[in-house]
Amino acid sequence: DSGVTQTPKHLITATGQRVTLRCSPRSGDLSVYWYQQSLDQGLQFLIQYYNGEERAKGNILERFSAQQFPDLHSELNLSSLELGDSALYFCASSVRASSYNEQFFGPGTRLTVL
Amino acid sequence: ELKVEQNPLFLSMQEGKNYTIYCNYSTTSDRLYWYRQDPGKSLESLFVLLSNGAVKQEGRLMASLDTKARLSTLHITAAVHDLSATYFCAVDIGRNNNDMRFGAGTRLTVKP
C-alpha cells in the first residue's frame, strides 16, 4: 500500500459524458501527478500539480482538466468522453525534493467508456 | 523529444536463469527509476538511481545506471515465478520534480 488513494476504483460511463476522478496523496506529499495507461499508448504522463499550482503538462487532451485543492487532494475531470478514453488512470504523489522524485502510485481508476 | 526505450518488450524465461533488461534514454539525466507492475495493479517503486555508476540490489534484482551511456540495466538473477510482472524504467529530466517519462515496459514471464 503506497498511501495514495484513488476513487472510484471502477467507472463505467457512456460516450459524451463527464466524469471526475479523485486522488488523495500520501501524507506530506505536495506533488500530485496524473497518468493514463492504455494498451496502445502505454503509460502517459498527463499533468502535475504542486501545492495547488499546475507545474507541468504532458499529453493531456483539452477535454481533460485537473486541479489540486488546498487539502492537496486532486481531481481529474474528463469530459465529452470518447471510446478511446477507456484506460487505467493513475495518480502518483511525491514530496518536493531537490535531488530526486520518487513517485508513489495509487491503485488506479479503471474507466470504461461504452 | 525525450525517448525512453526498453528492451526487450517481452521476455519469457525459465526459473533459475539470469537475464538483463535494458533501458536507453535520449537526453541527459542522472535520475532513473525502476517500477514493477503486476497485471491489473498499480506501479510499485523498485529502485531509485541518482548518479552515474549507481548500483542497487534487492533480492534477485539489481539495477545500475551509466549516465554517460544513457543506459540503465535491470539484472535478474536465478529468476523465480514471483518475478513475473511488467517492469518500467522512468527517466526524470526535470529540475523540480516535473518531467518524468516512462519506457514502454518489459513484460516478464518466468516459467517453472
PDB file of C-alpha atoms in Angstrom:
ATOM      1  CA  ASP A   1       0.000   0.000   0.000  1.00  0.00           C
ATOM      2  CA  SER A   2       1.632   3.222  -1.226  1.00  0.00           C
ATOM      3  CA  GLY A   3      -0.532   5.541   0.866  1.00  0.00           C
ATOM      4  CA  VAL A   4      -2.031   7.155  -2.226  1.00  0.00           C
ATOM      5  CA  THR A   5      -5.764   6.644  -2.533  1.00  0.00           C
ATOM      6  CA  GLN A   6      -7.937   6.943  -5.606  1.00  0.00           C
ATOM      7  CA  THR A   7     -11.677   6.801  -6.054  1.00  0.00           C
ATOM      8  CA  PRO A   8     -13.597   5.274  -7.617  1.00  0.00           C
ATOM      9  CA  LYS A   9     -11.850   2.005  -8.470  1.00  0.00           C
ATOM     10  CA  HIS A  10     -14.038   1.397 -11.470  1.00  0.00           C
ATOM     11  CA  LEU A  11     -16.160   3.709 -13.568  1.00  0.00           C
ATOM     12  CA  ILE A  12     -18.388   2.787 -16.463  1.00  0.00           C
ATOM     13  CA  THR A  13     -19.993   5.538 -18.457  1.00  0.00           C
ATOM     14  CA  ALA A  14     -21.201   6.430 -21.926  1.00  0.00           C
ATOM     15  CA  THR A  15     -19.679   8.472 -24.705  1.00  0.00           C
ATOM     16  CA  GLY A  16     -20.221  12.192 -24.362  1.00  0.00           C
ATOM     17  CA  GLN A  17     -20.424  12.073 -20.592  1.00  0.00           C
ATOM     18  CA  ARG A  18     -18.228  13.768 -17.997  1.00  0.00           C
ATOM     19  CA  VAL A  19     -16.551  12.094 -15.035  1.00  0.00           C
ATOM     20  CA  THR A  20     -14.363  13.132 -12.128  1.00  0.00           C
ATOM     21  CA  LEU A  21     -11.583  11.014 -10.695  1.00  0.00           C
ATOM     22  CA  ARG A  22     -10.272  11.749  -7.242  1.00  0.00           C
ATOM     23  CA  CYS A  23      -6.861  11.290  -5.695  1.00  0.00           C
ATOM     24  CA  SER A  24      -5.508  11.806  -2.188  1.00  0.00           C
ATOM     25  CA  PRO A  25      -1.714  11.914  -1.986  1.00  0.00           C
ATOM     26  CA  ARG A  26       0.415  10.374   0.730  1.00  0.00           C
ATOM     27  CA  SER A  27       0.561  12.358   3.908  1.00  0.00           C
ATOM     28  CA  GLY A  28       3.142  15.110   3.492  1.00  0.00           C
ATOM     29  CA  ASP A  29       3.420  14.874  -0.286  1.00  0.00           C
ATOM     30  CA  LEU A  30       2.858  18.133  -2.090  1.00  0.00           C
ATOM     31  CA  SER A  31       3.063  16.975  -5.691  1.00  0.00           C
ATOM     32  CA  VAL A  32       0.367  15.048  -7.491  1.00  0.00           C
ATOM     33  CA  TYR A  33       0.732  13.538 -10.939  1.00  0.00           C
ATOM     34  CA  TRP A  34      -1.854  12.028 -13.237  1.00  0.00           C
ATOM     35  CA  TYR A  35      -1.119   9.274 -15.730  1.00  0.00           C
ATOM     36  CA  GLN A  36      -3.153   7.417 -18.300  1.00  0.00           C
ATOM     37  CA  GLN A  37      -2.317   3.818 -19.077  1.00  0.00           C
ATOM     38  CA  SER A  38      -3.803   2.145 -22.125  1.00  0.00           C
ATOM     39  CA  LEU A  39      -2.822  -0.834 -24.226  1.00  0.00           C
ATOM     40  CA  ASP A  40      -1.991   1.202 -27.298  1.00  0.00           C
ATOM     41  CA  GLN A  41      -0.405   4.292 -25.686  1.00  0.00           C
ATOM     42  CA  GLY A  42       1.326   2.782 -22.705  1.00  0.00           C
ATOM     43  CA  LEU A  43       1.856   4.886 -19.596  1.00  0.00           C
ATOM     44  CA  GLN A  44       1.445   8.564 -20.438  1.00  0.00           C
ATOM     45  CA  PHE A  45       2.054  11.498 -18.154  1.00  0.00           C
ATOM     46  CA  LEU A  46      -0.918  13.870 -18.182  1.00  0.00           C
ATOM     47  CA  ILE A  47      -0.356  16.654 -15.695  1.00  0.00           C
ATOM     48  CA  GLN A  48       1.369  17.576 -12.433  1.00  0.00           C
ATOM     49  CA  TYR A  49       0.316  19.832  -9.604  1.00  0.00           C
ATOM     50  CA  TYR A  50       2.495  21.075  -6.815  1.00  0.00           C
ATOM     51  CA  ASN A  51       0.931  22.610  -3.729  1.00  0.00           C
ATOM     52  CA  GLY A  52      -2.150  23.688  -5.624  1.00  0.00           C
ATOM     53  CA  GLU A  53      -0.477  25.016  -8.732  1.00  0.00           C
ATOM     54  CA  GLU A  54      -0.115  23.390 -12.108  1.00  0.00           C
ATOM     55  CA  ARG A  55       3.559  22.563 -12.583  1.00  0.00           C
ATOM     56  CA  ALA A  56       3.827  20.540 -15.769  1.00  0.00           C
ATOM     57  CA  LYS A  57       1.679  19.309 -18.600  1.00  0.00           C
ATOM     58  CA  GLY A  58       2.153  16.202 -20.643  1.00  0.00           C
ATOM     59  CA  ASN A  59      -0.102  14.651 -23.228  1.00  0.00           C
ATOM     60  CA  ILE A  60      -3.311  15.895 -21.723  1.00  0.00           C
ATOM     61  CA  LEU A  61      -6.251  16.483 -24.029  1.00  0.00           C
ATOM     62  CA  GLU A  62      -8.145  19.764 -23.947  1.00  0.00           C
ATOM     63  CA  ARG A  63     -11.238  17.806 -22.873  1.00  0.00           C
ATOM     64  CA  PHE A  64      -9.386  16.868 -19.695  1.00  0.00           C
ATOM     65  CA  SER A  65      -8.605  19.153 -16.810  1.00  0.00           C
ATOM     66  CA  ALA A  66      -7.344  18.796 -13.289  1.00  0.00           C
ATOM     67  CA  GLN A  67      -6.967  20.731 -10.100  1.00  0.00           C
ATOM     68  CA  GLN A  68      -5.391  20.368  -6.705  1.00  0.00           C
ATOM     69  CA  PHE A  69      -7.256  21.658  -3.694  1.00  0.00           C
ATOM     70  CA  PRO A  70      -5.929  23.326  -0.519  1.00  0.00           C
ATOM     71  CA  ASP A  71      -6.043  19.996   1.319  1.00  0.00           C
ATOM     72  CA  LEU A  72      -3.793  18.683  -1.508  1.00  0.00           C
ATOM     73  CA  HIS A  73      -6.224  16.174  -2.917  1.00  0.00           C
ATOM     74  CA  SER A  74      -6.599  16.335  -6.657  1.00  0.00           C
ATOM     75  CA  GLU A  75      -9.339  15.734  -9.170  1.00  0.00           C
ATOM     76  CA  LEU A  76      -9.060  14.842 -12.825  1.00  0.00           C
ATOM     77  CA  ASN A  77     -12.062  15.844 -14.896  1.00  0.00           C
ATOM     78  CA  LEU A  78     -12.705  14.095 -18.177  1.00  0.00           C
ATOM     79  CA  SER A  79     -15.432  15.473 -20.421  1.00  0.00           C
ATOM     80  CA  SER A  80     -17.019  14.665 -23.772  1.00  0.00           C
ATOM     81  CA  LEU A  81     -15.789  11.146 -23.272  1.00  0.00           C
ATOM     82  CA  GLU A  82     -14.866   9.011 -26.239  1.00  0.00           C
ATOM     83  CA  LEU A  83     -14.368   5.265 -26.537  1.00  0.00           C
ATOM     84  CA  GLY A  84     -10.630   5.838 -26.753  1.00  0.00           C
ATOM     85  CA  ASP A  85     -10.584   7.386 -23.299  1.00  0.00           C
ATOM     86  CA  SER A  86     -11.134   3.966 -21.780  1.00  0.00           C
ATOM     87  CA  ALA A  87      -7.996   3.335 -19.771  1.00  0.00           C
ATOM     88  CA  LEU A  88      -6.491   2.966 -16.335  1.00  0.00           C
ATOM     89  CA  TYR A  89      -5.875   6.354 -14.749  1.00  0.00           C
ATOM     90  CA  PHE A  90      -3.220   6.540 -12.078  1.00  0.00           C
ATOM     91  CA  CYS A  91      -2.445   9.239  -9.630  1.00  0.00           C
ATOM     92  CA  ALA A  92       1.003   9.435  -8.059  1.00  0.00           C
ATOM     93  CA  SER A  93       2.457  11.672  -5.406  1.00  0.00           C
ATOM     94  CA  SER A  94       5.878  12.759  -4.265  1.00  0.00           C
ATOM     95  CA  VAL A  95       7.408  15.126  -1.774  1.00  0.00           C
ATOM     96  CA  ARG A  96       9.240  18.092  -3.131  1.00  0.00           C
ATOM     97  CA  ALA A  97      12.869  17.082  -3.082  1.00  0.00           C
ATOM     98  CA  SER A  98      15.720  18.849  -4.769  1.00  0.00           C
ATOM     99  CA  SER A  99      17.595  15.711  -5.679  1.00  0.00           C
ATOM    100  CA  TYR A 100      15.074  13.098  -6.615  1.00  0.00           C
ATOM    101  CA  ASN A 101      11.499  12.444  -7.445  1.00  0.00           C
ATOM    102  CA  GLU A 102      10.363   9.006  -6.403  1.00  0.00           C
ATOM    103  CA  GLN A 103       6.703   8.827  -7.182  1.00  0.00           C
ATOM    104  CA  PHE A 104       4.280   6.621  -5.296  1.00  0.00           C
ATOM    105  CA  PHE A 105       1.343   5.398  -7.286  1.00  0.00           C
ATOM    106  CA  GLY A 106      -2.244   4.929  -6.250  1.00  0.00           C
ATOM    107  CA  PRO A 107      -4.272   1.831  -7.140  1.00  0.00           C
ATOM    108  CA  GLY A 108      -5.789   3.489 -10.199  1.00  0.00           C
ATOM    109  CA  THR A 109      -9.256   4.088 -11.576  1.00  0.00           C
ATOM    110  CA  ARG A 110     -10.344   1.896 -14.437  1.00  0.00           C
ATOM    111  CA  LEU A 111     -12.531   3.916 -16.775  1.00  0.00           C
ATOM    112  CA  THR A 112     -14.676   2.174 -19.335  1.00  0.00           C
ATOM    113  CA  VAL A 113     -16.492   4.292 -21.899  1.00  0.00           C
ATOM    114  CA  LEU A 114     -19.284   2.476 -23.724  1.00  0.00           C
TER     115      LEU A 114
ATOM    116  CA  GLU B   1      11.922  14.923 -27.702  1.00  0.00           C
ATOM    117  CA  LEU B   2      12.968  12.570 -24.925  1.00  0.00           C
ATOM    118  CA  LYS B   3      12.847   8.906 -25.827  1.00  0.00           C
ATOM    119  CA  VAL B   4      12.983   6.148 -23.242  1.00  0.00           C
ATOM    120  CA  GLU B   5      13.430   2.773 -24.861  1.00  0.00           C
ATOM    121  CA  GLN B   6      13.269  -0.531 -23.089  1.00  0.00           C
ATOM    122  CA  ASN B   7      14.249  -3.847 -24.490  1.00  0.00           C
ATOM    123  CA  PRO B   8      13.163  -6.439 -24.714  1.00  0.00           C
ATOM    124  CA  LEU B   9       9.472  -5.584 -24.536  1.00  0.00           C
ATOM    125  CA  PHE B  10       8.570  -9.190 -23.878  1.00  0.00           C
ATOM    126  CA  LEU B  11      10.724 -11.689 -22.043  1.00  0.00           C
ATOM    127  CA  SER B  12       9.939 -15.293 -21.290  1.00  0.00           C
ATOM    128  CA  MET B  13      12.468 -17.126 -19.209  1.00  0.00           C
ATOM    129  CA  GLN B  14      12.855 -20.289 -17.220  1.00  0.00           C
ATOM    130  CA  GLU B  15      13.138 -20.323 -13.470  1.00  0.00           C
ATOM    131  CA  GLY B  16      16.721 -20.277 -12.342  1.00  0.00           C
ATOM    132  CA  LYS B  17      18.022 -18.372 -15.358  1.00  0.00           C
ATOM    133  CA  ASN B  18      19.608 -14.928 -15.475  1.00  0.00           C
ATOM    134  CA  TYR B  19      18.675 -12.096 -17.766  1.00  0.00           C
ATOM    135  CA  THR B  20      19.039  -8.339 -18.211  1.00  0.00           C
ATOM    136  CA  ILE B  21      16.505  -5.703 -19.200  1.00  0.00           C
ATOM    137  CA  TYR B  22      17.890  -2.569 -20.818  1.00  0.00           C
ATOM    138  CA  CYS B  23      16.669   0.992 -20.625  1.00  0.00           C
ATOM    139  CA  ASN B  24      18.138   3.572 -23.000  1.00  0.00           C
ATOM    140  CA  TYR B  25      17.233   7.231 -22.930  1.00  0.00           C
ATOM    141  CA  SER B  26      17.995  10.042 -25.291  1.00  0.00           C
ATOM    142  CA  THR B  27      18.828  13.031 -23.118  1.00  0.00           C
ATOM    143  CA  THR B  28      20.950  13.936 -20.148  1.00  0.00           C
ATOM    144  CA  SER B  29      19.669  12.760 -16.807  1.00  0.00           C
ATOM    145  CA  ASP B  30      21.122  11.365 -13.625  1.00  0.00           C
ATOM    146  CA  ARG B  31      17.850  10.259 -12.124  1.00  0.00           C
ATOM    147  CA  LEU B  32      16.365   6.973 -13.169  1.00  0.00           C
ATOM    148  CA  TYR B  33      13.687   4.838 -11.576  1.00  0.00           C
ATOM    149  CA  TRP B  34      12.520   1.277 -11.946  1.00  0.00           C
ATOM    150  CA  TYR B  35       8.961   0.228 -11.230  1.00  0.00           C
ATOM    151  CA  ARG B  36       7.150  -3.072 -11.191  1.00  0.00           C
ATOM    152  CA  GLN B  37       3.528  -3.566 -12.198  1.00  0.00           C
ATOM    153  CA  ASP B  38       1.524  -6.749 -11.674  1.00  0.00           C
ATOM    154  CA  PRO B  39      -1.425  -7.323 -14.018  1.00  0.00           C
ATOM    155  CA  GLY B  40      -4.306  -5.014 -13.177  1.00  0.00           C
ATOM    156  CA  LYS B  41      -2.362  -3.471 -10.307  1.00  0.00           C
ATOM    157  CA  SER B  42      -0.571  -0.268  -9.590  1.00  0.00           C
ATOM    158  CA  LEU B  43       3.109   0.542 -10.029  1.00  0.00           C
ATOM    159  CA  GLU B  44       5.474  -0.318  -7.213  1.00  0.00           C
ATOM    160  CA  SER B  45       8.749   1.530  -6.858  1.00  0.00           C
ATOM    161  CA  LEU B  46      11.756  -0.805  -7.027  1.00  0.00           C
ATOM    162  CA  PHE B  47      14.889   1.304  -7.384  1.00  0.00           C
ATOM    163  CA  VAL B  48      15.939   4.933  -7.409  1.00  0.00           C
ATOM    164  CA  LEU B  49      19.263   5.566  -9.152  1.00  0.00           C
ATOM    165  CA  LEU B  50      20.640   9.045  -8.669  1.00  0.00           C
ATOM    166  CA  SER B  51      24.153   9.154 -10.032  1.00  0.00           C
ATOM    167  CA  ASN B  52      26.482   7.725 -12.611  1.00  0.00           C
ATOM    168  CA  GLY B  53      27.648   4.296 -11.563  1.00  0.00           C
ATOM    169  CA  ALA B  54      24.847   3.829  -9.051  1.00  0.00           C
ATOM    170  CA  VAL B  55      24.071   0.183  -8.354  1.00  0.00           C
ATOM    171  CA  LYS B  56      21.282  -1.087  -6.165  1.00  0.00           C
ATOM    172  CA  GLN B  57      20.227  -4.609  -5.311  1.00  0.00           C
ATOM    173  CA  GLU B  58      17.119  -6.066  -3.787  1.00  0.00           C
ATOM    174  CA  GLY B  59      16.805  -9.822  -3.672  1.00  0.00           C
ATOM    175  CA  ARG B  60      17.201 -11.245  -7.169  1.00  0.00           C
ATOM    176  CA  LEU B  61      17.072  -7.847  -8.860  1.00  0.00           C
ATOM    177  CA  MET B  62      19.970  -5.488  -9.400  1.00  0.00           C
ATOM    178  CA  ALA B  63      19.778  -2.142 -11.156  1.00  0.00           C
ATOM    179  CA  SER B  64      22.582   0.039 -12.422  1.00  0.00           C
ATOM    180  CA  LEU B  65      22.942   3.387 -14.112  1.00  0.00           C
ATOM    181  CA  ASP B  66      25.505   4.635 -16.634  1.00  0.00           C
ATOM    182  CA  THR B  67      24.674   8.261 -17.291  1.00  0.00           C
ATOM    183  CA  LYS B  68      27.395   8.687 -19.884  1.00  0.00           C
ATOM    184  CA  ALA B  69      25.967   5.877 -21.971  1.00  0.00           C
ATOM    185  CA  ARG B  70      22.418   6.947 -21.029  1.00  0.00           C
ATOM    186  CA  LEU B  71      21.735   3.382 -20.088  1.00  0.00           C
ATOM    187  CA  SER B  72      20.257   1.587 -17.129  1.00  0.00           C
ATOM    188  CA  THR B  73      20.050  -2.141 -16.674  1.00  0.00           C
ATOM    189  CA  LEU B  74      17.858  -4.332 -14.520  1.00  0.00           C
ATOM    190  CA  HIS B  75      19.519  -7.682 -13.981  1.00  0.00           C
ATOM    191  CA  ILE B  76      17.550 -10.700 -12.851  1.00  0.00           C
ATOM    192  CA  THR B  77      19.428 -13.469 -11.115  1.00  0.00           C
ATOM    193  CA  ALA B  78      18.056 -17.004 -10.800  1.00  0.00           C
ATOM    194  CA  ALA B  79      14.552 -15.965 -11.773  1.00  0.00           C
ATOM    195  CA  VAL B  80      11.546 -17.259  -9.873  1.00  0.00           C
ATOM    196  CA  HIS B  81       7.894 -17.275 -10.888  1.00  0.00           C
ATOM    197  CA  ASP B  82       7.061 -14.470  -8.445  1.00  0.00           C
ATOM    198  CA  LEU B  83       9.125 -12.077 -10.538  1.00  0.00           C
ATOM    199  CA  SER B  84       6.626 -12.334 -13.389  1.00  0.00           C
ATOM    200  CA  ALA B  85       5.383  -8.769 -13.929  1.00  0.00           C
ATOM    201  CA  THR B  86       5.897  -5.759 -16.176  1.00  0.00           C
ATOM    202  CA  TYR B  87       8.945  -3.656 -15.381  1.00  0.00           C
ATOM    203  CA  PHE B  88       9.131   0.010 -16.287  1.00  0.00           C
ATOM    204  CA  CYS B  89      12.056   2.345 -16.263  1.00  0.00           C
ATOM    205  CA  ALA B  90      11.431   6.072 -15.936  1.00  0.00           C
ATOM    206  CA  VAL B  91      13.772   8.993 -16.524  1.00  0.00           C
ATOM    207  CA  ASP B  92      13.447  12.337 -14.807  1.00  0.00           C
ATOM    208  CA  ILE B  93      14.774  15.242 -16.816  1.00  0.00           C
ATOM    209  CA  GLY B  94      13.013  17.945 -14.865  1.00  0.00           C
ATOM    210  CA  ARG B  95      14.596  20.375 -12.495  1.00  0.00           C
ATOM    211  CA  ASN B  96      11.805  20.471  -9.982  1.00  0.00           C
ATOM    212  CA  ASN B  97      10.163  17.067  -9.955  1.00  0.00           C
ATOM    213  CA  ASN B  98       8.164  17.716 -13.027  1.00  0.00           C
ATOM    214  CA  ASP B  99       9.336  15.795 -16.055  1.00  0.00           C
ATOM    215  CA  MET B 100       9.404  12.037 -15.645  1.00  0.00           C
ATOM    216  CA  ARG B 101       8.907   9.860 -18.698  1.00  0.00           C
ATOM    217  CA  PHE B 102       8.340   6.124 -18.726  1.00  0.00           C
ATOM    218  CA  GLY B 103       9.548   3.448 -21.062  1.00  0.00           C
ATOM    219  CA  ALA B 104       7.052   1.107 -22.702  1.00  0.00           C
ATOM    220  CA  GLY B 105       7.655  -1.589 -20.134  1.00  0.00           C
ATOM    221  CA  THR B 106       9.095  -5.100 -20.309  1.00  0.00           C
ATOM    222  CA  ARG B 107       6.625  -7.880 -19.689  1.00  0.00           C
ATOM    223  CA  LEU B 108       8.493 -10.652 -17.937  1.00  0.00           C
ATOM    224  CA  THR B 109       7.115 -14.165 -17.670  1.00  0.00           C
ATOM    225  CA  VAL B 110       9.046 -16.696 -15.615  1.00  0.00           C
ATOM    226  CA  LYS B 111       8.091 -20.258 -16.357  1.00  0.00           C
ATOM    227  CA  PRO B 112       8.532 -23.077 -13.859  1.00  0.00           C
TER     228      PRO B 112
END
